[in-house]
Amino acid sequence: MHREMRRSRVRAIYVLVCVLVCVFVALGATRQSAAQSVYPEKFWETATGPERSKWDAEKLTQARKYSESIGSAAVMIVQGGKVIDEWGAVDKKLVCYSMRKSLLSALYGIAVEQGKINPQSTLEQLNIDD
């Protein structure tokens, strides 16, 4: 039973990360410069006006429906330190382990798709000598 619950949680977290990646890619979220970013305090600021209007409302609705259909516990879309949209139990702590690999894989995939990283490059070509 414990193993099934763990697998279910891992799957839900993986799917959540995938949903977030899909939302960012599908909506063509624009990157803001560090000067425009807001570092969140105890409460996160909600994006309004032009920041919010850059996001397609219909696609956000589709992302919400999809995430609910797969049983995601919570989704929070943040751009430049401001909340674009959120749903589910975003105020509750979610016990999850080993998220780093999933998140980094998703971010790596985005960079590959944008042509910023060539997955055929060697470590030597990338000047990585770890």
Short mmCIF file of N, CA, C and O in Angstrom, two decimals:
data_model
loop_
_atom_site.label_atom_id
_atom_site.label_comp_id
_atom_site.label_asym_id
_atom_site.label_seq_id
_atom_site.Cartn_x
_atom_site.Cartn_y
_atom_site.Cartn_z
N MET A 1 0.83 -1.20 0.00
CA MET A 1 0.00 0.00 0.00
C MET A 1 0.87 1.26 0.00
O MET A 1 0.63 2.18 -0.75
N HIS A 2 1.90 1.25 0.87
CA HIS A 2 2.79 2.41 0.95
C HIS A 2 3.50 2.63 -0.38
O HIS A 2 3.66 3.75 -0.83
N ARG A 3 3.91 1.55 -1.02
CA ARG A 3 4.60 1.63 -2.30
C ARG A 3 3.70 2.24 -3.37
O ARG A 3 4.12 3.06 -4.17
N GLU A 4 2.42 1.82 -3.38
CA GLU A 4 1.47 2.36 -4.34
C GLU A 4 1.24 3.85 -4.12
O GLU A 4 1.16 4.61 -5.08
N MET A 5 1.11 4.24 -2.85
CA MET A 5 0.90 5.66 -2.54
C MET A 5 2.11 6.47 -3.00
O MET A 5 1.96 7.55 -3.55
N ARG A 6 3.31 5.93 -2.76
CA ARG A 6 4.52 6.64 -3.16
C ARG A 6 4.58 6.78 -4.68
O ARG A 6 4.87 7.85 -5.21
N ARG A 7 4.29 5.69 -5.39
CA ARG A 7 4.27 5.74 -6.85
C ARG A 7 3.24 6.75 -7.35
O ARG A 7 3.48 7.48 -8.29
N SER A 8 2.09 6.74 -6.71
CA SER A 8 1.03 7.66 -7.10
C SER A 8 1.47 9.11 -6.90
O SER A 8 1.22 9.96 -7.74
N ARG A 9 2.11 9.38 -5.78
CA ARG A 9 2.60 10.74 -5.50
C ARG A 9 3.67 11.14 -6.52
O ARG A 9 3.65 12.25 -7.04
N VAL A 10 4.61 10.23 -6.75
CA VAL A 10 5.68 10.53 -7.71
C VAL A 10 5.09 10.80 -9.08
O VAL A 10 5.47 11.75 -9.76
N ARG A 11 4.12 9.97 -9.50
CA ARG A 11 3.48 10.16 -10.79
C ARG A 11 2.76 11.50 -10.85
O ARG A 11 2.87 12.23 -11.83
N ALA A 12 2.04 11.83 -9.76
CA ALA A 12 1.31 13.10 -9.72
C ALA A 12 2.27 14.28 -9.80
O ALA A 12 2.00 15.25 -10.52
N ILE A 13 3.38 14.19 -9.10
CA ILE A 13 4.36 15.28 -9.13
C ILE A 13 4.99 15.39 -10.51
O ILE A 13 5.13 16.48 -11.05
N TYR A 14 5.34 14.25 -11.09
CA TYR A 14 5.91 14.26 -12.44
C TYR A 14 4.94 14.87 -13.44
O TYR A 14 5.32 15.71 -14.25
N VAL A 15 3.69 14.46 -13.35
CA VAL A 15 2.68 14.99 -14.27
C VAL A 15 2.49 16.48 -14.05
O VAL A 15 2.36 17.25 -14.99
N LEU A 16 2.51 16.90 -12.78
CA LEU A 16 2.37 18.33 -12.49
C LEU A 16 3.50 19.12 -13.13
O LEU A 16 3.26 20.16 -13.76
N VAL A 17 4.71 18.63 -13.00
CA VAL A 17 5.85 19.31 -13.63
C VAL A 17 5.66 19.36 -15.14
O VAL A 17 5.88 20.39 -15.78
N CYS A 18 5.22 18.24 -15.71
CA CYS A 18 4.98 18.21 -17.16
C CYS A 18 3.90 19.20 -17.57
O CYS A 18 4.03 19.89 -18.58
N VAL A 19 2.84 19.29 -16.77
CA VAL A 19 1.76 20.24 -17.07
C VAL A 19 2.31 21.66 -17.05
O VAL A 19 2.04 22.46 -17.95
N LEU A 20 3.10 21.97 -16.03
CA LEU A 20 3.65 23.32 -15.94
C LEU A 20 4.56 23.64 -17.13
O LEU A 20 4.50 24.72 -17.69
N VAL A 21 5.37 22.67 -17.51
CA VAL A 21 6.23 22.87 -18.67
C VAL A 21 5.39 23.10 -19.92
O VAL A 21 5.64 24.01 -20.70
N CYS A 22 4.35 22.27 -20.08
CA CYS A 22 3.47 22.43 -21.25
C CYS A 22 2.81 23.79 -21.26
O CYS A 22 2.68 24.43 -22.30
N VAL A 23 2.38 24.25 -20.08
CA VAL A 23 1.73 25.56 -20.00
C VAL A 23 2.71 26.64 -20.44
O VAL A 23 2.37 27.50 -21.25
N PHE A 24 3.95 26.59 -19.92
CA PHE A 24 4.92 27.61 -20.30
C PHE A 24 5.24 27.57 -21.78
O PHE A 24 5.32 28.60 -22.43
N VAL A 25 5.43 26.38 -22.32
CA VAL A 25 5.76 26.26 -23.74
C VAL A 25 4.57 26.68 -24.60
O VAL A 25 4.70 27.46 -25.54
N ALA A 26 3.38 26.15 -24.27
CA ALA A 26 2.19 26.41 -25.09
C ALA A 26 1.78 27.88 -25.06
O ALA A 26 1.31 28.42 -26.05
N LEU A 27 1.95 28.51 -23.95
CA LEU A 27 1.52 29.90 -23.84
C LEU A 27 2.58 30.89 -24.30
O LEU A 27 2.31 32.08 -24.40
N GLY A 28 3.76 30.39 -24.54
CA GLY A 28 4.83 31.29 -25.00
C GLY A 28 5.13 32.37 -23.99
O GLY A 28 5.25 33.54 -24.33
N ALA A 29 5.26 31.97 -22.74
CA ALA A 29 5.52 32.93 -21.67
C ALA A 29 6.82 33.69 -21.96
O ALA A 29 7.81 33.10 -22.35
N THR A 30 6.77 34.97 -21.78
CA THR A 30 7.96 35.78 -22.04
C THR A 30 8.80 35.89 -20.78
O THR A 30 8.29 35.91 -19.68
N ARG A 31 10.09 35.93 -21.01
CA ARG A 31 11.02 36.07 -19.90
C ARG A 31 11.15 37.55 -19.55
O ARG A 31 11.23 38.41 -20.41
N GLN A 32 11.15 37.82 -18.25
CA GLN A 32 11.34 39.19 -17.81
C GLN A 32 12.76 39.36 -17.33
O GLN A 32 13.39 38.42 -16.84
N SER A 33 13.28 40.57 -17.44
CA SER A 33 14.64 40.81 -16.96
C SER A 33 14.64 40.79 -15.43
O SER A 33 13.61 40.94 -14.79
N ALA A 34 15.81 40.62 -14.86
CA ALA A 34 15.93 40.55 -13.40
C ALA A 34 15.41 41.84 -12.76
O ALA A 34 14.85 41.82 -11.67
N ALA A 35 15.57 42.97 -13.44
CA ALA A 35 15.10 44.24 -12.89
C ALA A 35 13.58 44.27 -12.78
O ALA A 35 13.03 44.96 -11.92
N GLN A 36 12.88 43.53 -13.65
CA GLN A 36 11.42 43.53 -13.63
C GLN A 36 10.86 42.47 -12.69
O GLN A 36 9.70 42.50 -12.37
N SER A 37 11.70 41.53 -12.27
CA SER A 37 11.23 40.45 -11.41
C SER A 37 10.98 40.93 -10.00
O SER A 37 11.60 41.86 -9.52
N VAL A 38 10.06 40.24 -9.34
CA VAL A 38 9.71 40.56 -7.96
C VAL A 38 10.04 39.35 -7.12
O VAL A 38 9.66 38.22 -7.47
N TYR A 39 10.78 39.54 -6.04
CA TYR A 39 11.07 38.42 -5.16
C TYR A 39 9.94 38.31 -4.15
O TYR A 39 9.65 39.27 -3.43
N PRO A 40 9.26 37.17 -4.10
CA PRO A 40 8.10 37.04 -3.22
C PRO A 40 8.47 37.12 -1.73
O PRO A 40 9.51 36.62 -1.33
N GLU A 41 7.60 37.73 -0.99
CA GLU A 41 7.74 37.81 0.46
C GLU A 41 6.85 36.72 1.06
O GLU A 41 6.65 35.68 0.45
N LYS A 42 6.25 36.99 2.22
CA LYS A 42 5.37 36.01 2.86
C LYS A 42 4.15 35.73 1.97
O LYS A 42 3.68 34.62 1.86
N PHE A 43 3.65 36.77 1.33
CA PHE A 43 2.52 36.62 0.41
C PHE A 43 2.99 36.99 -0.99
O PHE A 43 3.74 37.94 -1.18
N TRP A 44 2.55 36.22 -1.96
CA TRP A 44 2.95 36.44 -3.34
C TRP A 44 2.03 37.47 -3.99
O TRP A 44 0.82 37.44 -3.80
N GLU A 45 2.61 38.33 -4.76
CA GLU A 45 1.85 39.34 -5.50
C GLU A 45 1.20 38.68 -6.72
O GLU A 45 1.80 37.84 -7.38
N THR A 46 -0.02 39.05 -7.02
CA THR A 46 -0.73 38.51 -8.18
C THR A 46 -0.56 39.45 -9.37
O THR A 46 -0.72 40.67 -9.24
N ALA A 47 -0.21 38.88 -10.51
CA ALA A 47 -0.04 39.67 -11.73
C ALA A 47 -1.39 40.20 -12.20
O ALA A 47 -2.40 39.51 -12.12
N THR A 48 -1.38 41.41 -12.69
CA THR A 48 -2.59 42.03 -13.23
C THR A 48 -2.23 42.76 -14.52
O THR A 48 -1.07 42.86 -14.88
N GLY A 49 -3.23 43.29 -15.16
CA GLY A 49 -3.01 44.12 -16.34
C GLY A 49 -2.18 43.46 -17.41
O GLY A 49 -2.42 42.31 -17.77
N PRO A 50 -1.15 44.17 -17.91
CA PRO A 50 -0.36 43.67 -19.03
C PRO A 50 0.34 42.34 -18.74
O PRO A 50 0.42 41.48 -19.61
N GLU A 51 0.82 42.16 -17.51
CA GLU A 51 1.51 40.91 -17.16
C GLU A 51 0.57 39.72 -17.31
O GLU A 51 0.92 38.69 -17.86
N ARG A 52 -0.63 39.89 -16.84
CA ARG A 52 -1.62 38.82 -16.88
C ARG A 52 -2.17 38.63 -18.29
O ARG A 52 -2.42 37.51 -18.72
N SER A 53 -2.33 39.71 -19.03
CA SER A 53 -2.94 39.62 -20.36
C SER A 53 -2.02 38.95 -21.39
O SER A 53 -2.47 38.57 -22.46
N LYS A 54 -0.72 38.79 -21.07
CA LYS A 54 0.19 38.09 -21.98
C LYS A 54 -0.13 36.59 -22.03
O LYS A 54 0.31 35.90 -22.93
N TRP A 55 -0.89 36.13 -21.08
CA TRP A 55 -1.23 34.71 -20.98
C TRP A 55 -2.61 34.48 -21.58
O TRP A 55 -3.55 35.20 -21.29
N ASP A 56 -2.74 33.48 -22.40
CA ASP A 56 -3.99 33.15 -23.07
C ASP A 56 -4.97 32.53 -22.05
O ASP A 56 -4.72 31.45 -21.52
N ALA A 57 -6.07 33.23 -21.78
CA ALA A 57 -7.04 32.78 -20.77
C ALA A 57 -7.63 31.41 -21.11
O ALA A 57 -7.83 30.58 -20.22
N GLU A 58 -7.89 31.16 -22.39
CA GLU A 58 -8.45 29.87 -22.79
C GLU A 58 -7.46 28.74 -22.52
O GLU A 58 -7.85 27.67 -22.05
N LYS A 59 -6.19 28.97 -22.79
CA LYS A 59 -5.19 27.93 -22.55
C LYS A 59 -4.97 27.71 -21.05
O LYS A 59 -4.72 26.58 -20.62
N LEU A 60 -5.07 28.76 -20.28
CA LEU A 60 -4.99 28.60 -18.83
C LEU A 60 -6.16 27.75 -18.33
O LEU A 60 -5.99 26.88 -17.47
N THR A 61 -7.34 27.97 -18.89
CA THR A 61 -8.51 27.16 -18.53
C THR A 61 -8.29 25.71 -18.92
O THR A 61 -8.61 24.80 -18.15
N GLN A 62 -7.73 25.49 -20.10
CA GLN A 62 -7.43 24.12 -20.54
C GLN A 62 -6.41 23.46 -19.61
O GLN A 62 -6.56 22.28 -19.27
N ALA A 63 -5.40 24.20 -19.21
CA ALA A 63 -4.38 23.66 -18.30
C ALA A 63 -5.02 23.29 -16.96
O ALA A 63 -4.71 22.25 -16.39
N ARG A 64 -5.92 24.15 -16.48
CA ARG A 64 -6.61 23.87 -15.21
C ARG A 64 -7.44 22.60 -15.33
O ARG A 64 -7.37 21.72 -14.47
N LYS A 65 -8.21 22.49 -16.39
CA LYS A 65 -9.06 21.30 -16.57
C LYS A 65 -8.20 20.04 -16.67
O LYS A 65 -8.53 19.01 -16.08
N TYR A 66 -7.11 20.13 -17.40
CA TYR A 66 -6.25 18.96 -17.55
C TYR A 66 -5.64 18.57 -16.20
O TYR A 66 -5.64 17.39 -15.83
N SER A 67 -5.11 19.54 -15.48
CA SER A 67 -4.47 19.22 -14.20
C SER A 67 -5.48 18.64 -13.22
O SER A 67 -5.14 17.74 -12.45
N GLU A 68 -6.70 19.12 -13.25
CA GLU A 68 -7.74 18.56 -12.38
C GLU A 68 -8.11 17.15 -12.81
O GLU A 68 -8.36 16.28 -11.98
N SER A 69 -8.10 16.88 -14.13
CA SER A 69 -8.47 15.56 -14.62
C SER A 69 -7.45 14.49 -14.26
O SER A 69 -7.78 13.32 -14.17
N ILE A 70 -6.19 14.89 -14.04
CA ILE A 70 -5.16 13.91 -13.67
C ILE A 70 -4.93 13.87 -12.16
O ILE A 70 -4.05 13.16 -11.69
N GLY A 71 -5.70 14.66 -11.43
CA GLY A 71 -5.62 14.60 -9.97
C GLY A 71 -4.50 15.40 -9.34
O GLY A 71 -4.04 15.07 -8.25
N SER A 72 -4.05 16.47 -9.99
CA SER A 72 -3.00 17.30 -9.41
C SER A 72 -3.50 17.93 -8.12
O SER A 72 -4.65 18.38 -8.05
N ALA A 73 -2.65 17.97 -7.12
CA ALA A 73 -3.03 18.55 -5.83
C ALA A 73 -3.11 20.07 -5.91
O ALA A 73 -4.00 20.68 -5.33
N ALA A 74 -2.17 20.68 -6.63
CA ALA A 74 -2.13 22.14 -6.72
C ALA A 74 -1.26 22.56 -7.89
O ALA A 74 -0.33 21.86 -8.26
N VAL A 75 -1.59 23.71 -8.44
CA VAL A 75 -0.79 24.30 -9.53
C VAL A 75 -0.66 25.79 -9.25
O VAL A 75 -1.64 26.45 -8.90
N MET A 76 0.55 26.29 -9.41
CA MET A 76 0.80 27.72 -9.24
C MET A 76 1.72 28.14 -10.38
O MET A 76 2.81 27.60 -10.54
N ILE A 77 1.28 29.06 -11.20
CA ILE A 77 2.07 29.55 -12.32
C ILE A 77 2.63 30.91 -11.92
O ILE A 77 1.87 31.84 -11.63
N VAL A 78 3.95 31.01 -11.88
CA VAL A 78 4.62 32.22 -11.44
C VAL A 78 5.54 32.70 -12.55
O VAL A 78 6.28 31.92 -13.14
N GLN A 79 5.46 33.97 -12.85
CA GLN A 79 6.35 34.58 -13.83
C GLN A 79 6.87 35.88 -13.24
O GLN A 79 6.09 36.73 -12.81
N GLY A 80 8.19 36.01 -13.23
CA GLY A 80 8.79 37.24 -12.70
C GLY A 80 8.47 37.46 -11.23
O GLY A 80 8.45 38.60 -10.77
N GLY A 81 8.20 36.40 -10.50
CA GLY A 81 7.91 36.51 -9.06
C GLY A 81 6.47 36.86 -8.75
O GLY A 81 6.11 37.07 -7.60
N LYS A 82 5.61 36.94 -9.77
CA LYS A 82 4.20 37.25 -9.54
C LYS A 82 3.34 36.07 -9.98
O LYS A 82 3.63 35.41 -10.98
N VAL A 83 2.28 35.84 -9.25
CA VAL A 83 1.39 34.72 -9.55
C VAL A 83 0.51 35.08 -10.74
O VAL A 83 -0.22 36.06 -10.72
N ILE A 84 0.60 34.25 -11.78
CA ILE A 84 -0.23 34.42 -12.97
C ILE A 84 -1.57 33.75 -12.72
O ILE A 84 -2.62 34.31 -13.00
N ASP A 85 -1.53 32.53 -12.20
CA ASP A 85 -2.75 31.78 -11.90
C ASP A 85 -2.40 30.70 -10.89
O ASP A 85 -1.24 30.31 -10.77
N GLU A 86 -3.39 30.25 -10.16
CA GLU A 86 -3.19 29.17 -9.19
C GLU A 86 -4.52 28.49 -8.93
O GLU A 86 -5.58 29.09 -9.07
N TRP A 87 -4.45 27.19 -8.61
CA TRP A 87 -5.64 26.45 -8.22
C TRP A 87 -5.22 25.25 -7.39
O TRP A 87 -4.06 24.86 -7.38
N GLY A 88 -6.17 24.71 -6.69
CA GLY A 88 -5.89 23.59 -5.80
C GLY A 88 -5.39 24.08 -4.45
O GLY A 88 -5.51 25.25 -4.10
N ALA A 89 -4.82 23.16 -3.69
CA ALA A 89 -4.37 23.46 -2.32
C ALA A 89 -2.96 24.04 -2.33
O ALA A 89 -2.01 23.44 -1.81
N VAL A 90 -2.81 25.24 -2.88
CA VAL A 90 -1.48 25.86 -2.99
C VAL A 90 -0.92 26.29 -1.64
O VAL A 90 0.27 26.55 -1.53
N ASP A 91 -1.76 26.36 -0.63
CA ASP A 91 -1.31 26.79 0.69
C ASP A 91 -0.89 25.64 1.59
O ASP A 91 -0.47 25.85 2.72
N LYS A 92 -0.97 24.42 1.10
CA LYS A 92 -0.59 23.25 1.90
C LYS A 92 0.76 22.72 1.45
O LYS A 92 1.09 22.76 0.27
N LYS A 93 1.52 22.19 2.42
CA LYS A 93 2.80 21.57 2.10
C LYS A 93 2.54 20.23 1.45
O LYS A 93 1.70 19.46 1.89
N LEU A 94 3.28 19.95 0.39
CA LEU A 94 3.18 18.68 -0.32
C LEU A 94 4.47 17.91 -0.07
O LEU A 94 5.55 18.39 -0.38
N VAL A 95 4.34 16.74 0.51
CA VAL A 95 5.51 15.92 0.77
C VAL A 95 5.94 15.27 -0.55
O VAL A 95 5.17 14.53 -1.16
N CYS A 96 7.12 15.61 -1.00
CA CYS A 96 7.62 15.03 -2.24
C CYS A 96 9.13 14.88 -2.13
O CYS A 96 9.79 15.63 -1.42
N TYR A 97 9.64 13.91 -2.82
CA TYR A 97 11.06 13.62 -2.79
C TYR A 97 11.61 13.56 -4.20
O TYR A 97 10.90 13.27 -5.15
N SER A 98 12.88 13.84 -4.32
CA SER A 98 13.60 13.71 -5.58
C SER A 98 12.96 14.50 -6.71
O SER A 98 12.79 14.02 -7.82
N MET A 99 12.61 15.73 -6.45
CA MET A 99 12.00 16.60 -7.47
C MET A 99 13.03 17.24 -8.37
O MET A 99 12.73 17.64 -9.48
N ARG A 100 14.23 17.35 -7.89
CA ARG A 100 15.25 18.09 -8.63
C ARG A 100 15.46 17.54 -10.04
O ARG A 100 15.51 18.30 -11.00
N LYS A 101 15.57 16.22 -10.17
CA LYS A 101 15.81 15.64 -11.50
C LYS A 101 14.66 15.92 -12.45
O LYS A 101 14.88 16.29 -13.61
N SER A 102 13.43 15.77 -11.98
CA SER A 102 12.27 16.01 -12.84
C SER A 102 12.21 17.47 -13.29
O SER A 102 11.99 17.76 -14.46
N LEU A 103 12.41 18.36 -12.36
CA LEU A 103 12.35 19.79 -12.68
C LEU A 103 13.49 20.18 -13.61
O LEU A 103 13.27 20.87 -14.62
N LEU A 104 14.70 19.73 -13.31
CA LEU A 104 15.82 20.08 -14.18
C LEU A 104 15.67 19.47 -15.56
O LEU A 104 16.03 20.10 -16.57
N SER A 105 15.12 18.27 -15.64
CA SER A 105 14.89 17.66 -16.95
C SER A 105 13.90 18.49 -17.77
O SER A 105 14.08 18.69 -18.96
N ALA A 106 12.85 18.98 -17.10
CA ALA A 106 11.87 19.80 -17.79
C ALA A 106 12.50 21.10 -18.28
O ALA A 106 12.30 21.51 -19.42
N LEU A 107 13.27 21.75 -17.42
CA LEU A 107 13.92 23.00 -17.80
C LEU A 107 14.95 22.77 -18.90
O LEU A 107 15.08 23.57 -19.83
N TYR A 108 15.67 21.67 -18.83
CA TYR A 108 16.65 21.31 -19.86
C TYR A 108 15.94 21.12 -21.20
O TYR A 108 16.40 21.61 -22.23
N GLY A 109 14.80 20.44 -21.17
CA GLY A 109 14.03 20.22 -22.39
C GLY A 109 13.58 21.51 -23.04
O GLY A 109 13.61 21.65 -24.27
N ILE A 110 13.19 22.46 -22.23
CA ILE A 110 12.78 23.77 -22.76
C ILE A 110 13.97 24.45 -23.44
O ILE A 110 13.86 24.98 -24.55
N ALA A 111 15.13 24.42 -22.78
CA ALA A 111 16.33 25.05 -23.34
C ALA A 111 16.75 24.36 -24.64
O ALA A 111 17.20 25.03 -25.58
N VAL A 112 16.61 23.05 -24.71
CA VAL A 112 16.93 22.32 -25.95
C VAL A 112 15.97 22.75 -27.05
O VAL A 112 16.39 23.04 -28.17
N GLU A 113 14.68 22.80 -26.74
CA GLU A 113 13.68 23.19 -27.74
C GLU A 113 13.92 24.60 -28.26
O GLU A 113 13.72 24.88 -29.43
N GLN A 114 14.38 25.49 -27.39
CA GLN A 114 14.63 26.87 -27.79
C GLN A 114 15.98 27.05 -28.49
O GLN A 114 16.33 28.14 -28.89
N GLY A 115 16.72 25.95 -28.62
CA GLY A 115 18.02 26.01 -29.29
C GLY A 115 19.13 26.59 -28.45
O GLY A 115 20.21 26.91 -28.96
N LYS A 116 18.93 26.72 -27.15
CA LYS A 116 19.96 27.28 -26.27
C LYS A 116 20.97 26.22 -25.85
O LYS A 116 22.08 26.55 -25.46
N ILE A 117 20.57 24.97 -25.91
CA ILE A 117 21.45 23.85 -25.55
C ILE A 117 21.40 22.84 -26.68
O ILE A 117 20.33 22.47 -27.15
N ASN A 118 22.57 22.38 -27.08
CA ASN A 118 22.66 21.32 -28.09
C ASN A 118 22.95 20.03 -27.34
O ASN A 118 24.04 19.85 -26.79
N PRO A 119 21.99 19.10 -27.30
CA PRO A 119 22.20 17.87 -26.54
C PRO A 119 23.30 16.98 -27.13
O PRO A 119 23.74 16.04 -26.48
N GLN A 120 23.77 17.29 -28.32
CA GLN A 120 24.85 16.51 -28.94
C GLN A 120 26.23 17.03 -28.52
O GLN A 120 27.25 16.40 -28.82
N SER A 121 26.28 18.16 -27.81
CA SER A 121 27.55 18.73 -27.38
C SER A 121 28.20 17.85 -26.32
O SER A 121 27.53 17.26 -25.48
N THR A 122 29.53 17.81 -26.36
CA THR A 122 30.27 17.08 -25.34
C THR A 122 30.53 18.00 -24.14
O THR A 122 30.42 19.24 -24.27
N LEU A 123 30.89 17.42 -23.00
CA LEU A 123 31.22 18.24 -21.84
C LEU A 123 32.41 19.14 -22.14
O LEU A 123 32.45 20.29 -21.72
N GLU A 124 33.36 18.62 -22.91
CA GLU A 124 34.53 19.41 -23.28
C GLU A 124 34.11 20.63 -24.12
O GLU A 124 34.57 21.75 -23.86
N GLN A 125 33.19 20.43 -25.07
CA GLN A 125 32.71 21.55 -25.89
C GLN A 125 31.97 22.60 -25.06
O GLN A 125 31.97 23.76 -25.40
N LEU A 126 31.37 22.15 -23.98
CA LEU A 126 30.64 23.07 -23.10
C LEU A 126 31.52 23.66 -22.01
O LEU A 126 31.03 24.38 -21.13
N ASN A 127 32.81 23.35 -22.06
CA ASN A 127 33.79 23.82 -21.05
C ASN A 127 33.42 23.36 -19.63
O ASN A 127 33.59 24.12 -18.67
N ILE A 128 32.92 22.16 -19.53
CA ILE A 128 32.60 21.58 -18.23
C ILE A 128 33.68 20.56 -17.91
O ILE A 128 33.85 19.58 -18.62
N ASP A 129 34.43 20.81 -16.84
CA ASP A 129 35.53 19.91 -16.51
C ASP A 129 35.38 19.30 -15.12
O ASP A 129 36.34 18.99 -14.45
N ASP A 130 34.16 19.17 -14.70
CA ASP A 130 33.88 18.61 -13.37
C ASP A 130 34.42 17.22 -13.21
O ASP A 130 34.08 16.30 -13.83
#
